[in-house]
């Protein structure tokens, strides 16, 4: 074998090693943002678990506000379904949009529920209600933090995937599309800490 053959073999080996490197890096970034979504999922499930307790506590005081309680309960069910769908495909545009819409509807319903609490001083004074509201506010902050971490990881993945030459290699090895950020319709409201007044 001549020197030209060895040079061609070396160049092919370098190219294969580089493709493997790019694939592994893309896969690593994808795993990171999937883990980031798992953190969001944990906090959203905690939020969803707190809501029935909040609703049940409020039921005793708010008999004629059944429509608000029903709205929150239905929004919670839709949000849980959206989390389950997103669990299987974090970063997928369709599932992230569905999750965003469901969580926004839930946040809106909780806002209306909190507004109705103002008309019930005994409910606001209830120790269980105060504790649940405080836990919910803390969980909202955790959701916001986890969502920001997830979006940072998605951005890191997308930036690398779009750079050259990974943009060409990514398409060949199953990383042809950007991951979707998780943005809620009411992002500005979510960025603020929830207000719980008693």
mmCIF file with all atom_site columns, C-alpha atoms in Angstrom:
data_model
loop_
_atom_site.group_PDB
_atom_site.id
_atom_site.type_symbol
_atom_site.label_atom_id
_atom_site.label_alt_id
_atom_site.label_comp_id
_atom_site.label_asym_id
_atom_site.label_entity_id
_atom_site.label_seq_id
_atom_site.pdbx_PDB_ins_code
_atom_site.Cartn_x
_atom_site.Cartn_y
_atom_site.Cartn_z
_atom_site.occupancy
_atom_site.B_iso_or_equiv
_atom_site.pdbx_formal_charge
_atom_site.auth_seq_id
_atom_site.auth_comp_id
_atom_site.auth_asym_id
_atom_site.auth_atom_id
_atom_site.pdbx_PDB_model_num
ATOM 1   C CA . UNK A 1 1   ? 0.000   0.000  0.000  1.00 0.00 ? 1   UNK A CA 1
ATOM 2   C CA . UNK A 1 2   ? 1.218   3.386  -0.949 1.00 0.00 ? 2   UNK A CA 1
ATOM 3   C CA . UNK A 1 3   ? 1.272   6.538  1.117  1.00 0.00 ? 3   UNK A CA 1
ATOM 4   C CA . UNK A 1 4   ? -1.799  7.857  -0.676 1.00 0.00 ? 4   UNK A CA 1
ATOM 5   C CA . UNK A 1 5   ? -3.804  4.866  0.531  1.00 0.00 ? 5   UNK A CA 1
ATOM 6   C CA . UNK A 1 6   ? -2.685  5.463  4.136  1.00 0.00 ? 6   UNK A CA 1
ATOM 7   C CA . UNK A 1 7   ? -3.630  9.133  3.865  1.00 0.00 ? 7   UNK A CA 1
ATOM 8   C CA . UNK A 1 8   ? -7.113  8.229  2.558  1.00 0.00 ? 8   UNK A CA 1
ATOM 9   C CA . UNK A 1 9   ? -7.558  5.648  5.343  1.00 0.00 ? 9   UNK A CA 1
ATOM 10  C CA . UNK A 1 10  ? -6.445  8.220  7.936  1.00 0.00 ? 10  UNK A CA 1
ATOM 11  C CA . UNK A 1 11  ? -8.821  10.863 6.563  1.00 0.00 ? 11  UNK A CA 1
ATOM 12  C CA . UNK A 1 12  ? -11.732 8.420  6.549  1.00 0.00 ? 12  UNK A CA 1
ATOM 13  C CA . UNK A 1 13  ? -10.884 7.349  10.119 1.00 0.00 ? 13  UNK A CA 1
ATOM 14  C CA . UNK A 1 14  ? -10.742 10.988 11.251 1.00 0.00 ? 14  UNK A CA 1
ATOM 15  C CA . UNK A 1 15  ? -14.076 11.710 9.549  1.00 0.00 ? 15  UNK A CA 1
ATOM 16  C CA . UNK A 1 16  ? -15.720 8.671  11.194 1.00 0.00 ? 16  UNK A CA 1
ATOM 17  C CA . UNK A 1 17  ? -14.315 9.628  14.599 1.00 0.00 ? 17  UNK A CA 1
ATOM 18  C CA . UNK A 1 18  ? -15.586 13.189 14.141 1.00 0.00 ? 18  UNK A CA 1
ATOM 19  C CA . UNK A 1 19  ? -19.070 11.990 13.172 1.00 0.00 ? 19  UNK A CA 1
ATOM 20  C CA . UNK A 1 20  ? -19.104 9.772  16.267 1.00 0.00 ? 20  UNK A CA 1
ATOM 21  C CA . UNK A 1 21  ? -17.973 12.739 18.388 1.00 0.00 ? 21  UNK A CA 1
ATOM 22  C CA . UNK A 1 22  ? -20.747 14.997 17.028 1.00 0.00 ? 22  UNK A CA 1
ATOM 23  C CA . UNK A 1 23  ? -23.360 12.266 17.487 1.00 0.00 ? 23  UNK A CA 1
ATOM 24  C CA . UNK A 1 24  ? -22.262 11.646 21.070 1.00 0.00 ? 24  UNK A CA 1
ATOM 25  C CA . UNK A 1 25  ? -22.313 15.356 21.882 1.00 0.00 ? 25  UNK A CA 1
ATOM 26  C CA . UNK A 1 26  ? -25.795 15.810 20.379 1.00 0.00 ? 26  UNK A CA 1
ATOM 27  C CA . UNK A 1 27  ? -27.015 12.765 22.292 1.00 0.00 ? 27  UNK A CA 1
ATOM 28  C CA . UNK A 1 28  ? -25.466 14.111 25.505 1.00 0.00 ? 28  UNK A CA 1
ATOM 29  C CA . UNK A 1 29  ? -27.196 17.476 25.076 1.00 0.00 ? 29  UNK A CA 1
ATOM 30  C CA . UNK A 1 30  ? -30.468 15.712 24.289 1.00 0.00 ? 30  UNK A CA 1
ATOM 31  C CA . UNK A 1 31  ? -30.144 13.617 27.437 1.00 0.00 ? 31  UNK A CA 1
ATOM 32  C CA . UNK A 1 32  ? -29.459 16.768 29.447 1.00 0.00 ? 32  UNK A CA 1
ATOM 33  C CA . UNK A 1 33  ? -32.594 18.543 28.251 1.00 0.00 ? 33  UNK A CA 1
ATOM 34  C CA . UNK A 1 34  ? -34.645 15.366 28.753 1.00 0.00 ? 34  UNK A CA 1
ATOM 35  C CA . UNK A 1 35  ? -33.377 15.280 32.335 1.00 0.00 ? 35  UNK A CA 1
ATOM 36  C CA . UNK A 1 36  ? -34.255 18.956 32.622 1.00 0.00 ? 36  UNK A CA 1
ATOM 37  C CA . UNK A 1 37  ? -37.792 18.122 31.557 1.00 0.00 ? 37  UNK A CA 1
ATOM 38  C CA . UNK A 1 38  ? -37.922 15.379 34.183 1.00 0.00 ? 38  UNK A CA 1
ATOM 39  C CA . UNK A 1 39  ? -37.292 18.101 36.791 1.00 0.00 ? 39  UNK A CA 1
ATOM 40  C CA . UNK A 1 40  ? -40.184 20.153 35.404 1.00 0.00 ? 40  UNK A CA 1
ATOM 41  C CA . UNK A 1 41  ? -42.364 17.058 35.375 1.00 0.00 ? 41  UNK A CA 1
ATOM 42  C CA . UNK A 1 42  ? -41.592 16.388 39.050 1.00 0.00 ? 42  UNK A CA 1
ATOM 43  C CA . UNK A 1 43  ? -42.583 19.912 40.054 1.00 0.00 ? 43  UNK A CA 1
ATOM 44  C CA . UNK A 1 44  ? -45.708 19.937 37.891 1.00 0.00 ? 44  UNK A CA 1
ATOM 45  C CA . UNK A 1 45  ? -46.836 16.638 39.400 1.00 0.00 ? 45  UNK A CA 1
ATOM 46  C CA . UNK A 1 46  ? -46.268 18.106 42.868 1.00 0.00 ? 46  UNK A CA 1
ATOM 47  C CA . UNK A 1 47  ? -48.351 21.112 41.834 1.00 0.00 ? 47  UNK A CA 1
ATOM 48  C CA . UNK A 1 48  ? -51.070 18.854 40.464 1.00 0.00 ? 48  UNK A CA 1
ATOM 49  C CA . UNK A 1 49  ? -51.064 16.798 43.671 1.00 0.00 ? 49  UNK A CA 1
ATOM 50  C CA . UNK A 1 50  ? -51.567 19.909 45.818 1.00 0.00 ? 50  UNK A CA 1
ATOM 51  C CA . UNK A 1 51  ? -54.579 21.143 43.859 1.00 0.00 ? 51  UNK A CA 1
ATOM 52  C CA . UNK A 1 52  ? -57.131 18.490 44.997 1.00 0.00 ? 52  UNK A CA 1
ATOM 53  C CA . UNK A 1 53  ? -56.276 19.281 48.623 1.00 0.00 ? 53  UNK A CA 1
ATOM 54  C CA . UNK A 1 54  ? -56.699 22.975 47.938 1.00 0.00 ? 54  UNK A CA 1
ATOM 55  C CA . UNK A 1 55  ? -60.025 22.392 46.187 1.00 0.00 ? 55  UNK A CA 1
ATOM 56  C CA . UNK A 1 56  ? -61.296 20.060 48.927 1.00 0.00 ? 56  UNK A CA 1
ATOM 57  C CA . UNK A 1 57  ? -60.383 22.560 51.620 1.00 0.00 ? 57  UNK A CA 1
ATOM 58  C CA . UNK A 1 58  ? -62.125 25.331 49.717 1.00 0.00 ? 58  UNK A CA 1
ATOM 59  C CA . UNK A 1 59  ? -65.269 23.226 49.063 1.00 0.00 ? 59  UNK A CA 1
ATOM 60  C CA . UNK A 1 60  ? -66.325 23.441 52.666 1.00 0.00 ? 60  UNK A CA 1
ATOM 61  C CA . UNK A 1 61  ? -66.394 27.226 52.495 1.00 0.00 ? 61  UNK A CA 1
ATOM 62  C CA . UNK A 1 62  ? -67.384 27.852 48.883 1.00 0.00 ? 62  UNK A CA 1
ATOM 63  C CA . UNK A 1 63  ? -70.511 25.834 48.196 1.00 0.00 ? 63  UNK A CA 1
ATOM 64  C CA . UNK A 1 64  ? -71.881 28.267 45.614 1.00 0.00 ? 64  UNK A CA 1
ATOM 65  C CA . UNK A 1 65  ? -68.528 28.660 43.791 1.00 0.00 ? 65  UNK A CA 1
ATOM 66  C CA . UNK A 1 66  ? -68.703 25.159 42.333 1.00 0.00 ? 66  UNK A CA 1
ATOM 67  C CA . UNK A 1 67  ? -67.991 26.364 38.778 1.00 0.00 ? 67  UNK A CA 1
ATOM 68  C CA . UNK A 1 68  ? -64.581 27.746 39.773 1.00 0.00 ? 68  UNK A CA 1
ATOM 69  C CA . UNK A 1 69  ? -63.706 24.560 41.648 1.00 0.00 ? 69  UNK A CA 1
ATOM 70  C CA . UNK A 1 70  ? -64.840 22.456 38.678 1.00 0.00 ? 70  UNK A CA 1
ATOM 71  C CA . UNK A 1 71  ? -62.780 24.576 36.267 1.00 0.00 ? 71  UNK A CA 1
ATOM 72  C CA . UNK A 1 72  ? -59.641 24.083 38.359 1.00 0.00 ? 72  UNK A CA 1
ATOM 73  C CA . UNK A 1 73  ? -60.270 20.345 38.673 1.00 0.00 ? 73  UNK A CA 1
ATOM 74  C CA . UNK A 1 74  ? -60.775 19.949 34.911 1.00 0.00 ? 74  UNK A CA 1
ATOM 75  C CA . UNK A 1 75  ? -57.733 22.102 34.113 1.00 0.00 ? 75  UNK A CA 1
ATOM 76  C CA . UNK A 1 76  ? -55.654 19.963 36.481 1.00 0.00 ? 76  UNK A CA 1
ATOM 77  C CA . UNK A 1 77  ? -56.770 16.775 34.703 1.00 0.00 ? 77  UNK A CA 1
ATOM 78  C CA . UNK A 1 78  ? -55.878 18.263 31.308 1.00 0.00 ? 78  UNK A CA 1
ATOM 79  C CA . UNK A 1 79  ? -52.505 19.419 32.614 1.00 0.00 ? 79  UNK A CA 1
ATOM 80  C CA . UNK A 1 80  ? -51.717 15.961 34.015 1.00 0.00 ? 80  UNK A CA 1
ATOM 81  C CA . UNK A 1 81  ? -52.572 14.420 30.644 1.00 0.00 ? 81  UNK A CA 1
ATOM 82  C CA . UNK A 1 82  ? -50.294 16.930 28.895 1.00 0.00 ? 82  UNK A CA 1
ATOM 83  C CA . UNK A 1 83  ? -47.416 16.164 31.293 1.00 0.00 ? 83  UNK A CA 1
ATOM 84  C CA . UNK A 1 84  ? -47.806 12.459 30.563 1.00 0.00 ? 84  UNK A CA 1
ATOM 85  C CA . UNK A 1 85  ? -47.723 13.132 26.808 1.00 0.00 ? 85  UNK A CA 1
ATOM 86  C CA . UNK A 1 86  ? -44.673 15.370 27.129 1.00 0.00 ? 86  UNK A CA 1
ATOM 87  C CA . UNK A 1 87  ? -42.918 12.777 29.289 1.00 0.00 ? 87  UNK A CA 1
ATOM 88  C CA . UNK A 1 88  ? -42.589 10.504 26.282 1.00 0.00 ? 88  UNK A CA 1
ATOM 89  C CA . UNK A 1 89  ? -41.397 13.270 23.932 1.00 0.00 ? 89  UNK A CA 1
ATOM 90  C CA . UNK A 1 90  ? -39.764 16.169 25.804 1.00 0.00 ? 90  UNK A CA 1
ATOM 91  C CA . UNK A 1 91  ? -38.615 18.851 23.423 1.00 0.00 ? 91  UNK A CA 1
ATOM 92  C CA . UNK A 1 92  ? -41.187 17.881 20.775 1.00 0.00 ? 92  UNK A CA 1
ATOM 93  C CA . UNK A 1 93  ? -42.936 21.010 19.495 1.00 0.00 ? 93  UNK A CA 1
ATOM 94  C CA . UNK A 1 94  ? -46.444 19.540 19.571 1.00 0.00 ? 94  UNK A CA 1
ATOM 95  C CA . UNK A 1 95  ? -46.212 18.124 23.099 1.00 0.00 ? 95  UNK A CA 1
ATOM 96  C CA . UNK A 1 96  ? -44.531 21.265 24.456 1.00 0.00 ? 96  UNK A CA 1
ATOM 97  C CA . UNK A 1 97  ? -47.296 23.431 22.971 1.00 0.00 ? 97  UNK A CA 1
ATOM 98  C CA . UNK A 1 98  ? -49.969 21.158 24.447 1.00 0.00 ? 98  UNK A CA 1
ATOM 99  C CA . UNK A 1 99  ? -48.267 21.274 27.851 1.00 0.00 ? 99  UNK A CA 1
ATOM 100 C CA . UNK A 1 100 ? -47.895 25.030 27.652 1.00 0.00 ? 100 UNK A CA 1
ATOM 101 C CA . UNK A 1 101 ? -51.594 25.515 26.890 1.00 0.00 ? 101 UNK A CA 1
ATOM 102 C CA . UNK A 1 102 ? -52.728 23.105 29.604 1.00 0.00 ? 102 UNK A CA 1
ATOM 103 C CA . UNK A 1 103 ? -50.513 24.661 32.276 1.00 0.00 ? 103 UNK A CA 1
ATOM 104 C CA . UNK A 1 104 ? -51.584 28.151 31.262 1.00 0.00 ? 104 UNK A CA 1
ATOM 105 C CA . UNK A 1 105 ? -55.237 27.142 31.621 1.00 0.00 ? 105 UNK A CA 1
ATOM 106 C CA . UNK A 1 106 ? -54.494 25.667 35.040 1.00 0.00 ? 106 UNK A CA 1
ATOM 107 C CA . UNK A 1 107 ? -52.639 28.787 36.152 1.00 0.00 ? 107 UNK A CA 1
ATOM 108 C CA . UNK A 1 108 ? -55.571 30.900 34.978 1.00 0.00 ? 108 UNK A CA 1
ATOM 109 C CA . UNK A 1 109 ? -58.035 28.736 36.884 1.00 0.00 ? 109 UNK A CA 1
ATOM 110 C CA . UNK A 1 110 ? -55.925 28.914 40.027 1.00 0.00 ? 110 UNK A CA 1
ATOM 111 C CA . UNK A 1 111 ? -55.813 32.682 39.664 1.00 0.00 ? 111 UNK A CA 1
ATOM 112 C CA . UNK A 1 112 ? -59.609 32.810 39.577 1.00 0.00 ? 112 UNK A CA 1
ATOM 113 C CA . UNK A 1 113 ? -59.757 30.464 42.567 1.00 0.00 ? 113 UNK A CA 1
ATOM 114 C CA . UNK A 1 114 ? -57.387 32.710 44.522 1.00 0.00 ? 114 UNK A CA 1
ATOM 115 C CA . UNK A 1 115 ? -59.507 35.725 43.615 1.00 0.00 ? 115 UNK A CA 1
ATOM 116 C CA . UNK A 1 116 ? -62.613 34.049 45.013 1.00 0.00 ? 116 UNK A CA 1
ATOM 117 C CA . UNK A 1 117 ? -60.767 33.336 48.284 1.00 0.00 ? 117 UNK A CA 1
ATOM 118 C CA . UNK A 1 118 ? -60.920 37.057 48.996 1.00 0.00 ? 118 UNK A CA 1
ATOM 119 C CA . UNK A 1 119 ? -64.684 36.804 49.522 1.00 0.00 ? 119 UNK A CA 1
ATOM 120 C CA . UNK A 1 120 ? -64.244 34.154 52.231 1.00 0.00 ? 120 UNK A CA 1
ATOM 121 C CA . UNK A 1 121 ? -62.372 35.475 55.296 1.00 0.00 ? 121 UNK A CA 1
ATOM 122 C CA . UNK A 1 122 ? -62.856 32.194 57.179 1.00 0.00 ? 122 UNK A CA 1
ATOM 123 C CA . UNK A 1 123 ? -61.228 30.302 54.307 1.00 0.00 ? 123 UNK A CA 1
ATOM 124 C CA . UNK A 1 124 ? -58.318 32.728 54.195 1.00 0.00 ? 124 UNK A CA 1
ATOM 125 C CA . UNK A 1 125 ? -57.841 32.223 57.937 1.00 0.00 ? 125 UNK A CA 1
ATOM 126 C CA . UNK A 1 126 ? -57.895 28.418 57.709 1.00 0.00 ? 126 UNK A CA 1
ATOM 127 C CA . UNK A 1 127 ? -54.461 27.042 58.691 1.00 0.00 ? 127 UNK A CA 1
ATOM 128 C CA . UNK A 1 128 ? -54.676 24.156 56.223 1.00 0.00 ? 128 UNK A CA 1
ATOM 129 C CA . UNK A 1 129 ? -55.541 26.559 53.403 1.00 0.00 ? 129 UNK A CA 1
ATOM 130 C CA . UNK A 1 130 ? -52.632 28.843 54.298 1.00 0.00 ? 130 UNK A CA 1
ATOM 131 C CA . UNK A 1 131 ? -50.232 25.902 54.321 1.00 0.00 ? 131 UNK A CA 1
ATOM 132 C CA . UNK A 1 132 ? -51.518 24.577 50.987 1.00 0.00 ? 132 UNK A CA 1
ATOM 133 C CA . UNK A 1 133 ? -51.329 28.030 49.410 1.00 0.00 ? 133 UNK A CA 1
ATOM 134 C CA . UNK A 1 134 ? -47.774 28.461 50.662 1.00 0.00 ? 134 UNK A CA 1
ATOM 135 C CA . UNK A 1 135 ? -46.751 25.048 49.306 1.00 0.00 ? 135 UNK A CA 1
ATOM 136 C CA . UNK A 1 136 ? -48.379 25.883 45.980 1.00 0.00 ? 136 UNK A CA 1
ATOM 137 C CA . UNK A 1 137 ? -46.510 29.204 45.793 1.00 0.00 ? 137 UNK A CA 1
ATOM 138 C CA . UNK A 1 138 ? -43.218 27.443 46.562 1.00 0.00 ? 138 UNK A CA 1
ATOM 139 C CA . UNK A 1 139 ? -43.957 24.830 43.908 1.00 0.00 ? 139 UNK A CA 1
ATOM 140 C CA . UNK A 1 140 ? -44.757 27.547 41.351 1.00 0.00 ? 140 UNK A CA 1
ATOM 141 C CA . UNK A 1 141 ? -41.296 28.986 41.981 1.00 0.00 ? 141 UNK A CA 1
ATOM 142 C CA . UNK A 1 142 ? -39.738 25.548 41.552 1.00 0.00 ? 142 UNK A CA 1
ATOM 143 C CA . UNK A 1 143 ? -41.606 25.073 38.270 1.00 0.00 ? 143 UNK A CA 1
ATOM 144 C CA . UNK A 1 144 ? -40.299 28.412 37.007 1.00 0.00 ? 144 UNK A CA 1
ATOM 145 C CA . UNK A 1 145 ? -36.730 27.508 37.987 1.00 0.00 ? 145 UNK A CA 1
ATOM 146 C CA . UNK A 1 146 ? -36.934 24.029 36.428 1.00 0.00 ? 146 UNK A CA 1
ATOM 147 C CA . UNK A 1 147 ? -38.494 25.457 33.268 1.00 0.00 ? 147 UNK A CA 1
ATOM 148 C CA . UNK A 1 148 ? -35.670 27.974 32.937 1.00 0.00 ? 148 UNK A CA 1
ATOM 149 C CA . UNK A 1 149 ? -33.070 25.215 33.379 1.00 0.00 ? 149 UNK A CA 1
ATOM 150 C CA . UNK A 1 150 ? -34.851 23.073 30.768 1.00 0.00 ? 150 UNK A CA 1
ATOM 151 C CA . UNK A 1 151 ? -35.038 25.955 28.295 1.00 0.00 ? 151 UNK A CA 1
ATOM 152 C CA . UNK A 1 152 ? -31.327 26.682 28.818 1.00 0.00 ? 152 UNK A CA 1
ATOM 153 C CA . UNK A 1 153 ? -30.479 23.058 28.005 1.00 0.00 ? 153 UNK A CA 1
ATOM 154 C CA . UNK A 1 154 ? -32.758 23.050 24.950 1.00 0.00 ? 154 UNK A CA 1
ATOM 155 C CA . UNK A 1 155 ? -31.083 26.229 23.751 1.00 0.00 ? 155 UNK A CA 1
ATOM 156 C CA . UNK A 1 156 ? -27.637 24.675 24.237 1.00 0.00 ? 156 UNK A CA 1
ATOM 157 C CA . UNK A 1 157 ? -28.711 21.607 22.224 1.00 0.00 ? 157 UNK A CA 1
ATOM 158 C CA . UNK A 1 158 ? -30.279 23.705 19.466 1.00 0.00 ? 158 UNK A CA 1
ATOM 159 C CA . UNK A 1 159 ? -27.260 26.025 19.178 1.00 0.00 ? 159 UNK A CA 1
ATOM 160 C CA . UNK A 1 160 ? -24.861 23.118 18.857 1.00 0.00 ? 160 UNK A CA 1
ATOM 161 C CA . UNK A 1 161 ? -27.131 21.248 16.445 1.00 0.00 ? 161 UNK A CA 1
ATOM 162 C CA . UNK A 1 162 ? -27.365 24.341 14.232 1.00 0.00 ? 162 UNK A CA 1
ATOM 163 C CA . UNK A 1 163 ? -23.633 24.997 14.152 1.00 0.00 ? 163 UNK A CA 1
ATOM 164 C CA . UNK A 1 164 ? -21.435 23.822 11.308 1.00 0.00 ? 164 UNK A CA 1
ATOM 165 C CA . UNK A 1 165 ? -20.689 20.941 10.706 1.00 0.00 ? 165 UNK A CA 1
ATOM 166 C CA . UNK A 1 166 ? -23.060 19.374 13.295 1.00 0.00 ? 166 UNK A CA 1
ATOM 167 C CA . UNK A 1 167 ? -26.009 20.763 11.314 1.00 0.00 ? 167 UNK A CA 1
ATOM 168 C CA . UNK A 1 168 ? -25.067 18.471 8.447  1.00 0.00 ? 168 UNK A CA 1
ATOM 169 C CA . UNK A 1 169 ? -24.095 15.496 10.569 1.00 0.00 ? 169 UNK A CA 1
ATOM 170 C CA . UNK A 1 170 ? -27.083 15.792 12.917 1.00 0.00 ? 170 UNK A CA 1
ATOM 171 C CA . UNK A 1 171 ? -29.541 15.170 10.111 1.00 0.00 ? 171 UNK A CA 1
ATOM 172 C CA . UNK A 1 172 ? -27.725 11.958 9.242  1.00 0.00 ? 172 UNK A CA 1
ATOM 173 C CA . UNK A 1 173 ? -27.692 10.589 12.801 1.00 0.00 ? 173 UNK A CA 1
ATOM 174 C CA . UNK A 1 174 ? -31.246 11.349 13.962 1.00 0.00 ? 174 UNK A CA 1
ATOM 175 C CA . UNK A 1 175 ? -30.834 14.875 15.293 1.00 0.00 ? 175 UNK A CA 1
ATOM 176 C CA . UNK A 1 176 ? -32.388 16.779 12.419 1.00 0.00 ? 176 UNK A CA 1
ATOM 177 C CA . UNK A 1 177 ? -34.882 18.969 14.310 1.00 0.00 ? 177 UNK A CA 1
ATOM 178 C CA . UNK A 1 178 ? -34.603 21.557 17.030 1.00 0.00 ? 178 UNK A CA 1
ATOM 179 C CA . UNK A 1 179 ? -35.992 20.762 20.441 1.00 0.00 ? 179 UNK A CA 1
ATOM 180 C CA . UNK A 1 180 ? -38.889 22.991 21.541 1.00 0.00 ? 180 UNK A CA 1
ATOM 181 C CA . UNK A 1 181 ? -38.617 25.424 24.419 1.00 0.00 ? 181 UNK A CA 1
ATOM 182 C CA . UNK A 1 182 ? -41.326 25.239 27.069 1.00 0.00 ? 182 UNK A CA 1
ATOM 183 C CA . UNK A 1 183 ? -42.990 28.633 27.104 1.00 0.00 ? 183 UNK A CA 1
ATOM 184 C CA . UNK A 1 184 ? -46.287 29.278 28.802 1.00 0.00 ? 184 UNK A CA 1
ATOM 185 C CA . UNK A 1 185 ? -48.799 31.642 27.234 1.00 0.00 ? 185 UNK A CA 1
ATOM 186 C CA . UNK A 1 186 ? -48.777 33.741 30.383 1.00 0.00 ? 186 UNK A CA 1
ATOM 187 C CA . UNK A 1 187 ? -44.985 33.743 30.805 1.00 0.00 ? 187 UNK A CA 1
ATOM 188 C CA . UNK A 1 188 ? -44.876 37.256 32.207 1.00 0.00 ? 188 UNK A CA 1
ATOM 189 C CA . UNK A 1 189 ? -47.316 36.386 34.964 1.00 0.00 ? 189 UNK A CA 1
ATOM 190 C CA . UNK A 1 190 ? -45.465 33.178 35.750 1.00 0.00 ? 190 UNK A CA 1
ATOM 191 C CA . UNK A 1 191 ? -42.165 35.032 36.124 1.00 0.00 ? 191 UNK A CA 1
ATOM 192 C CA . UNK A 1 192 ? -43.649 36.898 39.080 1.00 0.00 ? 192 UNK A CA 1
ATOM 193 C CA . UNK A 1 193 ? -43.881 35.089 42.363 1.00 0.00 ? 193 UNK A CA 1
ATOM 194 C CA . UNK A 1 194 ? -47.473 34.095 43.046 1.00 0.00 ? 194 UNK A CA 1
ATOM 195 C CA . UNK A 1 195 ? -49.217 36.354 45.519 1.00 0.00 ? 195 UNK A CA 1
ATOM 196 C CA . UNK A 1 196 ? -50.911 34.616 48.379 1.00 0.00 ? 196 UNK A CA 1
ATOM 197 C CA . UNK A 1 197 ? -52.691 36.998 50.720 1.00 0.00 ? 197 UNK A CA 1
ATOM 198 C CA . UNK A 1 198 ? -54.338 36.222 54.019 1.00 0.00 ? 198 UNK A CA 1
#
